[in-house]
Amino acid sequence: VILFLYELIWWTPIAALNKMFRMNFGFMYGLRGKGLFLVFIAFLCLGLRDENASGVKGLDWATGLAWLGAGCFNIFIWMTWSEASAAYKPPTAGLTGPSDSNTVV
């Protein structure tokens, strides 16, 4: 849900949601933080898998490896192309002035 709502505010500016996410999940507003979050989610998928819980054989591995690939790709972009990192601007809905930071780490 966190990742879905985060991606939603990139497409549809929702001021209250953007401010809440900046306060609680500010690390996701950059390529490095988002990549590390996706790697964390991948390890959760792979580490918490249960052989009997999934109705589709191998879905847990496919999901975990997909999240791992997406996270590593974000980190690779962050490390390789600095101009892509500079162009990765977070949404500004709900920000009012200089006290609201638009800085991405």
PDB file of C-alpha atoms in Angstrom:
ATOM      1  CA  VAL A   1       0.000   0.000   0.000  1.00  0.00           C
ATOM      2  CA  ILE A   2       2.850   2.389   0.829  1.00  0.00           C
ATOM      3  CA  LEU A   3       4.476   1.945  -2.572  1.00  0.00           C
ATOM      4  CA  PHE A   4       1.135   2.225  -4.403  1.00  0.00           C
ATOM      5  CA  LEU A   5       0.220   5.491  -2.648  1.00  0.00           C
ATOM      6  CA  TYR A   6       3.725   6.865  -3.197  1.00  0.00           C
ATOM      7  CA  GLU A   7       3.502   6.182  -6.929  1.00  0.00           C
ATOM      8  CA  LEU A   8      -0.035   7.602  -7.004  1.00  0.00           C
ATOM      9  CA  ILE A   9       1.097  11.019  -5.766  1.00  0.00           C
ATOM     10  CA  TRP A  10       3.552  11.215  -8.670  1.00  0.00           C
ATOM     11  CA  TRP A  11       0.609  10.943 -11.101  1.00  0.00           C
ATOM     12  CA  THR A  12      -2.142  12.689  -9.145  1.00  0.00           C
ATOM     13  CA  PRO A  13      -0.999  15.470  -6.818  1.00  0.00           C
ATOM     14  CA  ILE A  14      -2.656  14.942  -3.428  1.00  0.00           C
ATOM     15  CA  ALA A  15      -1.371  17.639  -1.081  1.00  0.00           C
ATOM     16  CA  ALA A  16      -2.168  15.987   2.264  1.00  0.00           C
ATOM     17  CA  LEU A  17      -0.763  12.624   1.177  1.00  0.00           C
ATOM     18  CA  ASN A  18       2.406  14.227  -0.202  1.00  0.00           C
ATOM     19  CA  LYS A  19       3.077  16.096   3.056  1.00  0.00           C
ATOM     20  CA  MET A  20       2.447  12.953   5.120  1.00  0.00           C
ATOM     21  CA  PHE A  21       4.761  10.898   2.918  1.00  0.00           C
ATOM     22  CA  ARG A  22       7.501  13.534   3.058  1.00  0.00           C
ATOM     23  CA  MET A  23       7.317  13.538   6.840  1.00  0.00           C
ATOM     24  CA  ASN A  24       7.228   9.753   7.332  1.00  0.00           C
ATOM     25  CA  PHE A  25       8.768   8.251   4.177  1.00  0.00           C
ATOM     26  CA  GLY A  26      11.069  11.011   2.918  1.00  0.00           C
ATOM     27  CA  PHE A  27      13.746   8.476   2.015  1.00  0.00           C
ATOM     28  CA  MET A  28      11.566   7.285  -0.893  1.00  0.00           C
ATOM     29  CA  TYR A  29      11.818  10.640  -2.689  1.00  0.00           C
ATOM     30  CA  GLY A  30      15.234   9.793  -4.138  1.00  0.00           C
ATOM     31  CA  LEU A  31      16.538   6.980  -6.312  1.00  0.00           C
ATOM     32  CA  ARG A  32      18.841   5.625  -3.611  1.00  0.00           C
ATOM     33  CA  GLY A  33      16.195   5.539  -0.867  1.00  0.00           C
ATOM     34  CA  LYS A  34      13.538   4.073  -3.129  1.00  0.00           C
ATOM     35  CA  GLY A  35      15.982   1.450  -4.396  1.00  0.00           C
ATOM     36  CA  LEU A  36      16.976   0.422  -0.876  1.00  0.00           C
ATOM     37  CA  PHE A  37      13.301   0.246   0.122  1.00  0.00           C
ATOM     38  CA  LEU A  38      12.569  -2.067  -2.823  1.00  0.00           C
ATOM     39  CA  VAL A  39      15.518  -4.289  -1.913  1.00  0.00           C
ATOM     40  CA  PHE A  40      14.161  -4.446   1.652  1.00  0.00           C
ATOM     41  CA  ILE A  41      10.719  -5.457   0.321  1.00  0.00           C
ATOM     42  CA  ALA A  42      12.375  -8.114  -1.869  1.00  0.00           C
ATOM     43  CA  PHE A  43      14.105  -9.658   1.136  1.00  0.00           C
ATOM     44  CA  LEU A  44      10.803  -9.646   3.017  1.00  0.00           C
ATOM     45  CA  CYS A  45       9.152 -11.490   0.115  1.00  0.00           C
ATOM     46  CA  LEU A  46      11.940 -14.056  -0.016  1.00  0.00           C
ATOM     47  CA  GLY A  47      12.456 -14.406   3.736  1.00  0.00           C
ATOM     48  CA  LEU A  48       8.834 -14.652   4.819  1.00  0.00           C
ATOM     49  CA  ARG A  49       7.722 -17.072   2.131  1.00  0.00           C
ATOM     50  CA  ASP A  50       5.679 -20.101   3.083  1.00  0.00           C
ATOM     51  CA  GLU A  51       5.599 -23.139   0.817  1.00  0.00           C
ATOM     52  CA  ASN A  52       1.971 -23.888   1.685  1.00  0.00           C
ATOM     53  CA  ALA A  53       0.565 -20.334   1.527  1.00  0.00           C
ATOM     54  CA  SER A  54       0.972 -19.634  -2.185  1.00  0.00           C
ATOM     55  CA  GLY A  55      -1.450 -21.250  -4.601  1.00  0.00           C
ATOM     56  CA  VAL A  56       0.935 -20.591  -7.498  1.00  0.00           C
ATOM     57  CA  LYS A  57       4.221 -22.453  -7.309  1.00  0.00           C
ATOM     58  CA  GLY A  58       7.188 -20.104  -7.539  1.00  0.00           C
ATOM     59  CA  LEU A  59       5.174 -16.874  -7.171  1.00  0.00           C
ATOM     60  CA  ASP A  60       7.045 -15.928  -3.993  1.00  0.00           C
ATOM     61  CA  TRP A  61      10.398 -16.282  -5.770  1.00  0.00           C
ATOM     62  CA  ALA A  62       9.200 -14.410  -8.853  1.00  0.00           C
ATOM     63  CA  THR A  63       7.823 -11.549  -6.761  1.00  0.00           C
ATOM     64  CA  GLY A  64      10.915 -11.300  -4.565  1.00  0.00           C
ATOM     65  CA  LEU A  65      13.292 -11.379  -7.513  1.00  0.00           C
ATOM     66  CA  ALA A  66      11.207  -8.774  -9.380  1.00  0.00           C
ATOM     67  CA  TRP A  67      11.362  -6.379  -6.396  1.00  0.00           C
ATOM     68  CA  LEU A  68      15.081  -7.082  -6.025  1.00  0.00           C
ATOM     69  CA  GLY A  69      15.676  -6.329  -9.702  1.00  0.00           C
ATOM     70  CA  ALA A  70      13.692  -3.084  -9.536  1.00  0.00           C
ATOM     71  CA  GLY A  71      15.546  -1.968  -6.408  1.00  0.00           C
ATOM     72  CA  CYS A  72      18.964  -2.804  -7.832  1.00  0.00           C
ATOM     73  CA  PHE A  73      18.028  -0.986 -11.053  1.00  0.00           C
ATOM     74  CA  ASN A  74      17.152   2.183  -9.078  1.00  0.00           C
ATOM     75  CA  ILE A  75      20.443   1.992  -7.180  1.00  0.00           C
ATOM     76  CA  PHE A  76      22.347   1.348 -10.427  1.00  0.00           C
ATOM     77  CA  ILE A  77      20.783   4.436 -12.036  1.00  0.00           C
ATOM     78  CA  TRP A  78      21.617   6.511  -8.953  1.00  0.00           C
ATOM     79  CA  MET A  79      25.253   5.359  -8.991  1.00  0.00           C
ATOM     80  CA  THR A  80      25.801   5.515 -12.747  1.00  0.00           C
ATOM     81  CA  TRP A  81      23.970   8.546 -14.143  1.00  0.00           C
ATOM     82  CA  SER A  82      24.123  11.607 -11.928  1.00  0.00           C
ATOM     83  CA  GLU A  83      22.085  13.636 -14.444  1.00  0.00           C
ATOM     84  CA  ALA A  84      19.203  11.158 -14.074  1.00  0.00           C
ATOM     85  CA  SER A  85      19.372  11.569 -10.315  1.00  0.00           C
ATOM     86  CA  ALA A  86      19.285  15.350 -10.718  1.00  0.00           C
ATOM     87  CA  ALA A  87      16.262  15.116 -13.028  1.00  0.00           C
ATOM     88  CA  TYR A  88      14.367  12.886 -10.568  1.00  0.00           C
ATOM     89  CA  LYS A  89      12.312  15.658  -8.939  1.00  0.00           C
ATOM     90  CA  PRO A  90       9.757  14.755  -6.268  1.00  0.00           C
ATOM     91  CA  PRO A  91       6.179  16.076  -6.405  1.00  0.00           C
ATOM     92  CA  THR A  92       5.605  19.417  -4.701  1.00  0.00           C
ATOM     93  CA  ALA A  93       1.852  19.281  -4.017  1.00  0.00           C
ATOM     94  CA  GLY A  94       1.044  20.765  -0.621  1.00  0.00           C
ATOM     95  CA  LEU A  95       4.378  22.543  -0.140  1.00  0.00           C
ATOM     96  CA  THR A  96       3.849  26.188   0.762  1.00  0.00           C
ATOM     97  CA  GLY A  97       7.163  27.885   1.406  1.00  0.00           C
ATOM     98  CA  PRO A  98      10.839  27.675   2.264  1.00  0.00           C
ATOM     99  CA  SER A  99      10.125  25.747   5.459  1.00  0.00           C
ATOM    100  CA  ASP A 100       8.891  22.835   3.323  1.00  0.00           C
ATOM    101  CA  SER A 101      12.022  21.225   1.940  1.00  0.00           C
ATOM    102  CA  ASN A 102      12.144  19.987  -1.650  1.00  0.00           C
ATOM    103  CA  THR A 103      15.590  18.448  -1.206  1.00  0.00           C
ATOM    104  CA  VAL A 104      16.132  14.855  -2.273  1.00  0.00           C
ATOM    105  CA  VAL A 105      18.968  12.796  -0.814  1.00  0.00           C
TER     106      VAL A 105
END
